[in-house]
Amino acid sequence: MKKICTLTATALVASSMAFGGSFQLNLQGIRQTAMGGTGVAWPWDASTIFFNPGGLSRLNGIQAYGSVNIVTPNVKYVQTPTGGYSASSETHTTTPFAVYVGGPIKKGSKIGIGLGIYTPFGNKLDWGNSWTGRYVVESISLQSFFFQPTVSYAVNDMISVGAGFVYARGTVDITKAVPVQDINGNDGQAKLKGGANGYGFNVGVQIKATDDLQFGISYRSKVNMKVNEGDATFTVPGSLAGNFPNTTFDSKLPLPEILTVGLGYKFTSDLMVQADVVFAGWKTYDSLSFDFAENKAVQDTHDPRSYKNTVAFRLGAHYQIADQFAIMAGGAYDPTPTRDNLLSPDAVDGNRLTLSCGATYQPLPRLSIMAALNYTTTPRRDVTYDPANFRGAYQIKSLLPAIGISYTF
Amino acid sequence: MKKSYLFIAASAALLTFSCKSKIDPDTPSAGSADFSVYVAMGNSLTAGFADGSLYRSGQENSYPNMLAGQFKLVGGGDFKQPLLPGESGWPIAPAAGRLPKRVLDLVTDCKGVTSLGPKLYSGVPDTAGSATNIAAGGPYNNVGIPGIRCIDYDVAGYGLANPYAGRFFSSPMQRPLDAALQPVPTFFTLWLGANDVLGYATAGGEGANGGINLTDISPLPAFTATYNKVVGAIVTSGRSPKGVLINIPDVTTIPYFTTINPKGLVLDATQAAQLSAAYAPLGISFTAGANYFIIEDEAAPGNLRQIKAGEYLLITTPGDSLKCGGWGSMKPIPKQYVLDASEVSNVKTATAAFNQVIADNANKYGLALMDANTYLKSLQSGVTWNGVTYTPAFVTGGAFSLDGIHLTPRGYALVANEIIRVANQTYRSSIPDVDVNKYSGVRFP
């Protein structure tokens, strides 16, 4: 009975802050989003800073580009193998955005420069504080912002190359219940909030084989996001407050390297089709650890994740209806990096099937207004999260509108 | 511009996809069992006893009540429990050793150190009406009776001796077995036999190994005869019920016996030297640091010795006597607080023999067997459920209530899920698990 501080209370299997497979956002350009996420082979606009920095020197001039996505995923949990229990995540809207400025430094120059600010990873998922998985996670909010200064060089009429440096900033905000109940049966609460940062780079090559056929390859390095001295705040019954001091925590999570190879082909002067194959090095996301500065009741945690590398396939088409007007459509198959026995409710994922469409309107030759609609779903997936002995089936559905504007100077 | 309609049409097509997931849980099935009339038979564990007493919310959180809730998903009917009116615990008769329930509170010990510990509920007792016979509201589906042993189950007039039974028995001469079969079950659980060893163990093993007093280990022949008779009577009763037999836990794995560390006598060098000098004639020496306590043992020279690993001190050993009264160092801890090696052996041998009788009955009648003995042992390495890990540790482990023997609502929910697991296995049903996290563990001030 001595000290309650022996309360190892898996209290804090402080799992989970995965920028998991599900948190990868392929929303860095409106045209590309409308075309199933394809875009490595073709320099559509300044968003090529993200998709393939090699394309930047091929733009018609310095372009300013901005886009925003309205993300409102619905995730549902049901009890397995049978039962009566289900839960849906509360609806929260996030708005991943992208801003690019760049292009050839002057008309006809072989050198392009630019800066991109975009949000390649992020998620917000809120199960509420009374659901059955609340000791694993109640809510999780992840944001990331990548700042990428970029240079590009057109080696000759065929080949252009580019490279960017990535500085990443992020925030993480996790809440979960702590299994110590007060006299009225209310759970304790833990809140982990912190900022993260990391570095990486981005390189790409575009090859204009003929006027109608282009190839592209891009590589984005792994970015190790490190959280230093995030704030861990605990709300527990008064008699236990001394065992749950507010403290700080360190953590890190690797955002995977991504290699994309693709091609684009113009079947007619109006119809263009492009396809990408995307390799993501998720294997680097082996485990998630939280190291608390002060360990009393709350012990450091180390949760296995054991992600697998993935290869995704994407296909898109662009049809120029009129001089000022184009439509796009596409689809993608994104297999999940997660394992069936290690799927935590804070990083729900499944094999994703995406359908998309979009349109652009050019009221002025230099001005483009763009819109896209992206529908993503996963099949029902029966899984467990073994470290918490948490079992269930999940499905994700998301309908995501996006708009953007660009102006070429 | 006409082609722009294409885009609008495509967008409209996308919008028609559902944006909300519509997956639903799979429907449970009853398999080959009929859950329409469920009767839970057993002792205090079945009644919902917790924190040293029986009280209404404990009954509401009994594992049978949880099971009945799940059985309703596969055709189960109403489940009546002989609920007490109040929360203070009943009966309260300190002279007879019947105390109100324990609550967790700050307790100051003889050294002035304040820490969390169990304390008797100090509110005004809300026991009015508890003793009233409520048989008219029955028959009851939960016929768990705190204190009952296997060998009591066929005794006419048992309700006169046990107030918990007397409350809901429809006649004073009813046998517990009669009350159990009154609702004519289609499905039953039987968790009986723990008190046939526990009374001996909680009295420090001072009773007889093979006797019928409450502090004895029940004689194996009597246990066997009664258990066989009870199960035989149940399975041949009106609706030929199927069910789950639950065996007897190893009492030496519960916090009542494991909370006080036998090697808990912490001494500095001076104290160790003094004690070594004092005990030199008996050949007992002490070292600085943790030492085994001194216990009473009539078989040892001087009637005392050091306790050994594998022997247990009961949770009822007065803490202040250990800390300030010289118990375990200057004076031996009285034997009624000690379960020594031979007493442990008696308990384990009897438990194994009784559990064999239970297993034989499960085999004979094709009933499911829930091996509570093994399951509760598995708690020692931690059982994790939906993000919470339970252990047998007192207070902090989350599974055992403040009496160190009975379970918390969450502990009972774990038991309910293990019963569901074996029932599903035996009867090919697919009853879903109880949501353990819906219930309470230990509540902290």
PDB file of N, CA, C and O in Angstrom, chain B residues 109-169:
ATOM      1  N   ASP B 109      -0.721   6.988   9.693  1.00  0.00           N
ATOM      2  CA  ASP B 109      -0.295   5.841  10.499  1.00  0.00           C
ATOM      3  C   ASP B 109       0.334   6.304  11.809  1.00  0.00           C
ATOM      4  O   ASP B 109       0.393   7.497  12.104  1.00  0.00           O
ATOM      5  N   CYS B 110       0.826   5.334  12.592  1.00  0.00           N
ATOM      6  CA  CYS B 110       1.348   5.620  13.919  1.00  0.00           C
ATOM      7  C   CYS B 110       2.570   6.524  13.870  1.00  0.00           C
ATOM      8  O   CYS B 110       2.918   7.178  14.834  1.00  0.00           O
ATOM      9  N   LYS B 111       3.224   6.566  12.706  1.00  0.00           N
ATOM     10  CA  LYS B 111       4.411   7.414  12.602  1.00  0.00           C
ATOM     11  C   LYS B 111       4.063   8.799  12.069  1.00  0.00           C
ATOM     12  O   LYS B 111       4.939   9.598  11.770  1.00  0.00           O
ATOM     13  N   GLY B 112       2.770   9.041  11.896  1.00  0.00           N
ATOM     14  CA  GLY B 112       2.339  10.342  11.408  1.00  0.00           C
ATOM     15  C   GLY B 112       2.430  10.482   9.896  1.00  0.00           C
ATOM     16  O   GLY B 112       2.298  11.580   9.361  1.00  0.00           O
ATOM     17  N   VAL B 113       2.701   9.365   9.215  1.00  0.00           N
ATOM     18  CA  VAL B 113       2.790   9.418   7.759  1.00  0.00           C
ATOM     19  C   VAL B 113       1.403   9.194   7.162  1.00  0.00           C
ATOM     20  O   VAL B 113       0.710   8.246   7.519  1.00  0.00           O
ATOM     21  N   THR B 114       1.022  10.104   6.278  1.00  0.00           N
ATOM     22  CA  THR B 114      -0.301  10.006   5.660  1.00  0.00           C
ATOM     23  C   THR B 114      -0.163   9.434   4.249  1.00  0.00           C
ATOM     24  O   THR B 114       0.657   9.893   3.465  1.00  0.00           O
ATOM     25  N   SER B 115      -0.939   8.400   4.007  1.00  0.00           N
ATOM     26  CA  SER B 115      -0.922   7.829   2.654  1.00  0.00           C
ATOM     27  C   SER B 115      -2.313   7.292   2.342  1.00  0.00           C
ATOM     28  O   SER B 115      -3.177   7.229   3.209  1.00  0.00           O
ATOM     29  N   LEU B 116      -2.501   6.915   1.078  1.00  0.00           N
ATOM     30  CA  LEU B 116      -3.793   6.383   0.664  1.00  0.00           C
ATOM     31  C   LEU B 116      -3.966   4.968   1.175  1.00  0.00           C
ATOM     32  O   LEU B 116      -3.055   4.157   1.092  1.00  0.00           O
ATOM     33  N   GLY B 117      -5.137   4.676   1.688  1.00  0.00           N
ATOM     34  CA  GLY B 117      -5.389   3.317   2.128  1.00  0.00           C
ATOM     35  C   GLY B 117      -6.877   3.093   2.306  1.00  0.00           C
ATOM     36  O   GLY B 117      -7.665   4.039   2.293  1.00  0.00           O
ATOM     37  N   PRO B 118      -7.274   1.827   2.465  1.00  0.00           N
ATOM     38  CA  PRO B 118      -8.688   1.551   2.672  1.00  0.00           C
ATOM     39  C   PRO B 118      -9.119   1.993   4.061  1.00  0.00           C
ATOM     40  O   PRO B 118      -8.364   1.864   5.025  1.00  0.00           O
ATOM     41  N   LYS B 119     -10.311   2.524   4.133  1.00  0.00           N
ATOM     42  CA  LYS B 119     -10.849   3.036   5.376  1.00  0.00           C
ATOM     43  C   LYS B 119     -12.312   2.626   5.391  1.00  0.00           C
ATOM     44  O   LYS B 119     -12.935   2.529   4.330  1.00  0.00           O
ATOM     45  N   LEU B 120     -12.870   2.397   6.561  1.00  0.00           N
ATOM     46  CA  LEU B 120     -14.276   2.015   6.618  1.00  0.00           C
ATOM     47  C   LEU B 120     -15.153   3.184   6.205  1.00  0.00           C
ATOM     48  O   LEU B 120     -14.901   4.329   6.583  1.00  0.00           O
ATOM     49  N   TYR B 121     -16.166   2.875   5.437  1.00  0.00           N
ATOM     50  CA  TYR B 121     -17.151   3.883   5.033  1.00  0.00           C
ATOM     51  C   TYR B 121     -17.709   4.536   6.269  1.00  0.00           C
ATOM     52  O   TYR B 121     -18.168   3.854   7.189  1.00  0.00           O
ATOM     53  N   SER B 122     -17.647   5.878   6.324  1.00  0.00           N
ATOM     54  CA  SER B 122     -17.998   6.548   7.573  1.00  0.00           C
ATOM     55  C   SER B 122     -19.312   7.309   7.485  1.00  0.00           C
ATOM     56  O   SER B 122     -19.702   7.970   8.434  1.00  0.00           O
ATOM     57  N   GLY B 123     -19.986   7.236   6.343  1.00  0.00           N
ATOM     58  CA  GLY B 123     -21.277   7.926   6.236  1.00  0.00           C
ATOM     59  C   GLY B 123     -22.338   7.226   7.066  1.00  0.00           C
ATOM     60  O   GLY B 123     -22.115   6.169   7.656  1.00  0.00           O
ATOM     61  N   VAL B 124     -23.496   7.854   7.112  1.00  0.00           N
ATOM     62  CA  VAL B 124     -24.619   7.250   7.839  1.00  0.00           C
ATOM     63  C   VAL B 124     -25.034   5.982   7.090  1.00  0.00           C
ATOM     64  O   VAL B 124     -25.256   6.018   5.885  1.00  0.00           O
ATOM     65  N   PRO B 125     -25.118   4.839   7.780  1.00  0.00           N
ATOM     66  CA  PRO B 125     -25.499   3.602   7.084  1.00  0.00           C
ATOM     67  C   PRO B 125     -26.900   3.730   6.473  1.00  0.00           C
ATOM     68  O   PRO B 125     -27.814   4.226   7.125  1.00  0.00           O
ATOM     69  N   ASP B 126     -27.017   3.321   5.220  1.00  0.00           N
ATOM     70  CA  ASP B 126     -28.329   3.354   4.551  1.00  0.00           C
ATOM     71  C   ASP B 126     -28.836   1.923   4.393  1.00  0.00           C
ATOM     72  O   ASP B 126     -29.191   1.482   3.310  1.00  0.00           O
ATOM     73  N   THR B 127     -28.867   1.231   5.530  1.00  0.00           N
ATOM     74  CA  THR B 127     -29.201  -0.187   5.498  1.00  0.00           C
ATOM     75  C   THR B 127     -30.670  -0.462   5.802  1.00  0.00           C
ATOM     76  O   THR B 127     -31.075  -1.623   5.799  1.00  0.00           O
ATOM     77  N   ALA B 128     -31.451   0.597   6.054  1.00  0.00           N
ATOM     78  CA  ALA B 128     -32.844   0.373   6.429  1.00  0.00           C
ATOM     79  C   ALA B 128     -33.546  -0.495   5.388  1.00  0.00           C
ATOM     80  O   ALA B 128     -33.447  -0.248   4.195  1.00  0.00           O
ATOM     81  N   GLY B 129     -34.224  -1.497   5.857  1.00  0.00           N
ATOM     82  CA  GLY B 129     -34.975  -2.367   4.954  1.00  0.00           C
ATOM     83  C   GLY B 129     -34.164  -3.492   4.364  1.00  0.00           C
ATOM     84  O   GLY B 129     -34.709  -4.371   3.684  1.00  0.00           O
ATOM     85  N   SER B 130     -32.859  -3.519   4.617  1.00  0.00           N
ATOM     86  CA  SER B 130     -32.017  -4.539   3.992  1.00  0.00           C
ATOM     87  C   SER B 130     -32.381  -5.948   4.439  1.00  0.00           C
ATOM     88  O   SER B 130     -32.238  -6.902   3.687  1.00  0.00           O
ATOM     89  N   ALA B 131     -32.808  -6.048   5.684  1.00  0.00           N
ATOM     90  CA  ALA B 131     -33.063  -7.384   6.232  1.00  0.00           C
ATOM     91  C   ALA B 131     -34.432  -7.933   5.844  1.00  0.00           C
ATOM     92  O   ALA B 131     -34.721  -9.106   6.063  1.00  0.00           O
ATOM     93  N   THR B 132     -35.264  -7.079   5.257  1.00  0.00           N
ATOM     94  CA  THR B 132     -36.608  -7.519   4.880  1.00  0.00           C
ATOM     95  C   THR B 132     -36.523  -8.643   3.853  1.00  0.00           C
ATOM     96  O   THR B 132     -35.743  -8.568   2.904  1.00  0.00           O
ATOM     97  N   ASN B 133     -37.333  -9.677   4.050  1.00  0.00           N
ATOM     98  CA  ASN B 133     -37.346 -10.760   3.077  1.00  0.00           C
ATOM     99  C   ASN B 133     -38.018 -10.287   1.789  1.00  0.00           C
ATOM    100  O   ASN B 133     -39.126  -9.749   1.809  1.00  0.00           O
ATOM    101  N   ILE B 134     -37.335 -10.494   0.673  1.00  0.00           N
ATOM    102  CA  ILE B 134     -37.844  -9.987  -0.600  1.00  0.00           C
ATOM    103  C   ILE B 134     -38.169 -11.130  -1.559  1.00  0.00           C
ATOM    104  O   ILE B 134     -38.200 -10.947  -2.770  1.00  0.00           O
ATOM    105  N   ALA B 135     -38.438 -12.311  -0.979  1.00  0.00           N
ATOM    106  CA  ALA B 135     -38.724 -13.467  -1.835  1.00  0.00           C
ATOM    107  C   ALA B 135     -39.901 -13.217  -2.760  1.00  0.00           C
ATOM    108  O   ALA B 135     -39.948 -13.742  -3.877  1.00  0.00           O
ATOM    109  N   ALA B 136     -40.848 -12.385  -2.307  1.00  0.00           N
ATOM    110  CA  ALA B 136     -42.034 -12.132  -3.117  1.00  0.00           C
ATOM    111  C   ALA B 136     -41.666 -11.491  -4.453  1.00  0.00           C
ATOM    112  O   ALA B 136     -42.407 -11.620  -5.429  1.00  0.00           O
ATOM    113  N   GLY B 137     -40.528 -10.777  -4.482  1.00  0.00           N
ATOM    114  CA  GLY B 137     -40.096 -10.138  -5.731  1.00  0.00           C
ATOM    115  C   GLY B 137     -39.366 -11.088  -6.659  1.00  0.00           C
ATOM    116  O   GLY B 137     -38.928 -10.688  -7.737  1.00  0.00           O
ATOM    117  N   GLY B 138     -39.203 -12.330  -6.252  1.00  0.00           N
ATOM    118  CA  GLY B 138     -38.412 -13.283  -7.023  1.00  0.00           C
ATOM    119  C   GLY B 138     -39.237 -14.058  -8.016  1.00  0.00           C
ATOM    120  O   GLY B 138     -40.351 -13.625  -8.337  1.00  0.00           O
ATOM    121  N   PRO B 139     -38.830 -15.214  -8.501  1.00  0.00           N
ATOM    122  CA  PRO B 139     -37.537 -15.795  -8.135  1.00  0.00           C
ATOM    123  C   PRO B 139     -36.373 -15.016  -8.737  1.00  0.00           C
ATOM    124  O   PRO B 139     -36.522 -14.380  -9.767  1.00  0.00           O
ATOM    125  N   TYR B 140     -35.251 -15.101  -8.056  1.00  0.00           N
ATOM    126  CA  TYR B 140     -34.089 -14.317  -8.458  1.00  0.00           C
ATOM    127  C   TYR B 140     -33.151 -15.118  -9.350  1.00  0.00           C
ATOM    128  O   TYR B 140     -32.951 -16.320  -9.158  1.00  0.00           O
ATOM    129  N   ASN B 141     -32.599 -14.396 -10.321  1.00  0.00           N
ATOM    130  CA  ASN B 141     -31.658 -15.043 -11.249  1.00  0.00           C
ATOM    131  C   ASN B 141     -30.238 -15.061 -10.708  1.00  0.00           C
ATOM    132  O   ASN B 141     -29.451 -15.925 -11.074  1.00  0.00           O
ATOM    133  N   ASN B 142     -29.916 -14.050  -9.874  1.00  0.00           N
ATOM    134  CA  ASN B 142     -28.598 -14.089  -9.243  1.00  0.00           C
ATOM    135  C   ASN B 142     -28.786 -14.614  -7.830  1.00  0.00           C
ATOM    136  O   ASN B 142     -29.290 -13.916  -6.956  1.00  0.00           O
ATOM    137  N   VAL B 143     -28.415 -15.882  -7.632  1.00  0.00           N
ATOM    138  CA  VAL B 143     -28.558 -16.493  -6.309  1.00  0.00           C
ATOM    139  C   VAL B 143     -27.202 -16.676  -5.641  1.00  0.00           C
ATOM    140  O   VAL B 143     -27.001 -17.589  -4.847  1.00  0.00           O
ATOM    141  N   GLY B 144     -26.264 -15.788  -5.989  1.00  0.00           N
ATOM    142  CA  GLY B 144     -24.965 -15.799  -5.309  1.00  0.00           C
ATOM    143  C   GLY B 144     -25.149 -15.406  -3.855  1.00  0.00           C
ATOM    144  O   GLY B 144     -25.867 -14.446  -3.557  1.00  0.00           O
ATOM    145  N   ILE B 145     -24.542 -16.156  -2.955  1.00  0.00           N
ATOM    146  CA  ILE B 145     -24.714 -15.926  -1.519  1.00  0.00           C
ATOM    147  C   ILE B 145     -23.343 -15.749  -0.878  1.00  0.00           C
ATOM    148  O   ILE B 145     -22.555 -16.707  -0.810  1.00  0.00           O
ATOM    149  N   PRO B 146     -23.038 -14.536  -0.410  1.00  0.00           N
ATOM    150  CA  PRO B 146     -21.733 -14.333   0.224  1.00  0.00           C
ATOM    151  C   PRO B 146     -21.518 -15.329   1.358  1.00  0.00           C
ATOM    152  O   PRO B 146     -22.424 -15.563   2.166  1.00  0.00           O
ATOM    153  N   GLY B 147     -20.360 -15.905   1.404  1.00  0.00           N
ATOM    154  CA  GLY B 147     -19.989 -16.812   2.490  1.00  0.00           C
ATOM    155  C   GLY B 147     -20.318 -18.263   2.241  1.00  0.00           C
ATOM    156  O   GLY B 147     -19.832 -19.145   2.959  1.00  0.00           O
ATOM    157  N   ILE B 148     -21.126 -18.562   1.240  1.00  0.00           N
ATOM    158  CA  ILE B 148     -21.569 -19.947   1.093  1.00  0.00           C
ATOM    159  C   ILE B 148     -20.437 -20.826   0.562  1.00  0.00           C
ATOM    160  O   ILE B 148     -19.620 -20.403  -0.258  1.00  0.00           O
ATOM    161  N   ARG B 149     -20.413 -22.048   1.110  1.00  0.00           N
ATOM    162  CA  ARG B 149     -19.434 -23.042   0.633  1.00  0.00           C
ATOM    163  C   ARG B 149     -20.167 -24.080  -0.205  1.00  0.00           C
ATOM    164  O   ARG B 149     -21.391 -24.206  -0.142  1.00  0.00           O
ATOM    165  N   CYS B 150     -19.383 -24.850  -0.915  1.00  0.00           N
ATOM    166  CA  CYS B 150     -19.978 -25.946  -1.680  1.00  0.00           C
ATOM    167  C   CYS B 150     -20.754 -26.871  -0.744  1.00  0.00           C
ATOM    168  O   CYS B 150     -21.893 -27.245  -1.031  1.00  0.00           O
ATOM    169  N   ILE B 151     -20.139 -27.171   0.408  1.00  0.00           N
ATOM    170  CA  ILE B 151     -20.771 -28.161   1.282  1.00  0.00           C
ATOM    171  C   ILE B 151     -22.035 -27.634   1.948  1.00  0.00           C
ATOM    172  O   ILE B 151     -22.751 -28.368   2.611  1.00  0.00           O
ATOM    173  N   ASP B 152     -22.322 -26.320   1.764  1.00  0.00           N
ATOM    174  CA  ASP B 152     -23.562 -25.760   2.304  1.00  0.00           C
ATOM    175  C   ASP B 152     -24.709 -25.850   1.293  1.00  0.00           C
ATOM    176  O   ASP B 152     -25.854 -25.559   1.639  1.00  0.00           O
ATOM    177  N   TYR B 153     -24.415 -26.187   0.061  1.00  0.00           N
ATOM    178  CA  TYR B 153     -25.366 -25.938  -1.011  1.00  0.00           C
ATOM    179  C   TYR B 153     -26.596 -26.832  -0.960  1.00  0.00           C
ATOM    180  O   TYR B 153     -27.607 -26.566  -1.574  1.00  0.00           O
ATOM    181  N   ASP B 154     -26.481 -27.913  -0.207  1.00  0.00           N
ATOM    182  CA  ASP B 154     -27.597 -28.859  -0.135  1.00  0.00           C
ATOM    183  C   ASP B 154     -28.192 -28.902   1.270  1.00  0.00           C
ATOM    184  O   ASP B 154     -28.889 -29.835   1.628  1.00  0.00           O
ATOM    185  N   VAL B 155     -27.894 -27.838   2.061  1.00  0.00           N
ATOM    186  CA  VAL B 155     -28.304 -27.858   3.463  1.00  0.00           C
ATOM    187  C   VAL B 155     -29.634 -27.131   3.629  1.00  0.00           C
ATOM    188  O   VAL B 155     -29.740 -25.940   3.340  1.00  0.00           O
ATOM    189  N   ALA B 156     -30.645 -27.856   4.110  1.00  0.00           N
ATOM    190  CA  ALA B 156     -31.944 -27.231   4.378  1.00  0.00           C
ATOM    191  C   ALA B 156     -31.805 -26.329   5.591  1.00  0.00           C
ATOM    192  O   ALA B 156     -31.142 -26.677   6.568  1.00  0.00           O
ATOM    193  N   GLY B 157     -32.405 -25.157   5.507  1.00  0.00           N
ATOM    194  CA  GLY B 157     -32.330 -24.219   6.623  1.00  0.00           C
ATOM    195  C   GLY B 157     -31.124 -23.302   6.562  1.00  0.00           C
ATOM    196  O   GLY B 157     -30.889 -22.519   7.485  1.00  0.00           O
ATOM    197  N   TYR B 158     -30.356 -23.347   5.457  1.00  0.00           N
ATOM    198  CA  TYR B 158     -29.153 -22.518   5.357  1.00  0.00           C
ATOM    199  C   TYR B 158     -29.500 -21.033   5.485  1.00  0.00           C
ATOM    200  O   TYR B 158     -28.731 -20.242   6.014  1.00  0.00           O
ATOM    201  N   GLY B 159     -30.671 -20.667   5.011  1.00  0.00           N
ATOM    202  CA  GLY B 159     -31.091 -19.268   5.066  1.00  0.00           C
ATOM    203  C   GLY B 159     -31.221 -18.734   6.485  1.00  0.00           C
ATOM    204  O   GLY B 159     -31.185 -17.526   6.705  1.00  0.00           O
ATOM    205  N   LEU B 160     -31.364 -19.609   7.437  1.00  0.00           N
ATOM    206  CA  LEU B 160     -31.449 -19.171   8.827  1.00  0.00           C
ATOM    207  C   LEU B 160     -30.079 -18.766   9.355  1.00  0.00           C
ATOM    208  O   LEU B 160     -29.959 -17.939  10.257  1.00  0.00           O
ATOM    209  N   ALA B 161     -29.045 -19.341   8.781  1.00  0.00           N
ATOM    210  CA  ALA B 161     -27.692 -19.091   9.256  1.00  0.00           C
ATOM    211  C   ALA B 161     -27.012 -17.963   8.495  1.00  0.00           C
ATOM    212  O   ALA B 161     -26.050 -17.376   8.984  1.00  0.00           O
ATOM    213  N   ASN B 162     -27.470 -17.681   7.295  1.00  0.00           N
ATOM    214  CA  ASN B 162     -26.781 -16.700   6.453  1.00  0.00           C
ATOM    215  C   ASN B 162     -27.767 -15.602   6.064  1.00  0.00           C
ATOM    216  O   ASN B 162     -28.718 -15.848   5.320  1.00  0.00           O
ATOM    217  N   PRO B 163     -27.561 -14.380   6.582  1.00  0.00           N
ATOM    218  CA  PRO B 163     -28.542 -13.315   6.332  1.00  0.00           C
ATOM    219  C   PRO B 163     -28.685 -12.980   4.836  1.00  0.00           C
ATOM    220  O   PRO B 163     -29.753 -12.564   4.407  1.00  0.00           O
ATOM    221  N   TYR B 164     -27.616 -13.160   4.087  1.00  0.00           N
ATOM    222  CA  TYR B 164     -27.698 -12.860   2.649  1.00  0.00           C
ATOM    223  C   TYR B 164     -28.660 -13.833   1.961  1.00  0.00           C
ATOM    224  O   TYR B 164     -29.382 -13.459   1.044  1.00  0.00           O
ATOM    225  N   ALA B 165     -28.624 -15.086   2.416  1.00  0.00           N
ATOM    226  CA  ALA B 165     -29.526 -16.080   1.837  1.00  0.00           C
ATOM    227  C   ALA B 165     -30.939 -15.872   2.363  1.00  0.00           C
ATOM    228  O   ALA B 165     -31.917 -15.899   1.606  1.00  0.00           O
ATOM    229  N   GLY B 166     -31.040 -15.614   3.690  1.00  0.00           N
ATOM    230  CA  GLY B 166     -32.346 -15.447   4.311  1.00  0.00           C
ATOM    231  C   GLY B 166     -33.154 -14.330   3.678  1.00  0.00           C
ATOM    232  O   GLY B 166     -34.379 -14.373   3.663  1.00  0.00           O
ATOM    233  N   ARG B 167     -32.470 -13.322   3.128  1.00  0.00           N
ATOM    234  CA  ARG B 167     -33.156 -12.176   2.506  1.00  0.00           C
ATOM    235  C   ARG B 167     -34.058 -12.598   1.358  1.00  0.00           C
ATOM    236  O   ARG B 167     -35.090 -11.987   1.133  1.00  0.00           O
ATOM    237  N   PHE B 168     -33.602 -13.552   0.568  1.00  0.00           N
ATOM    238  CA  PHE B 168     -34.394 -13.819  -0.644  1.00  0.00           C
ATOM    239  C   PHE B 168     -34.895 -15.256  -0.758  1.00  0.00           C
ATOM    240  O   PHE B 168     -35.579 -15.589  -1.722  1.00  0.00           O
ATOM    241  N   PHE B 169     -34.566 -16.107   0.229  1.00  0.00           N
ATOM    242  CA  PHE B 169     -35.098 -17.463   0.194  1.00  0.00           C
ATOM    243  C   PHE B 169     -36.610 -17.406   0.460  1.00  0.00           C
ATOM    244  O   PHE B 169     -37.073 -16.675   1.314  1.00  0.00           O
TER     245      PHE B 169
END
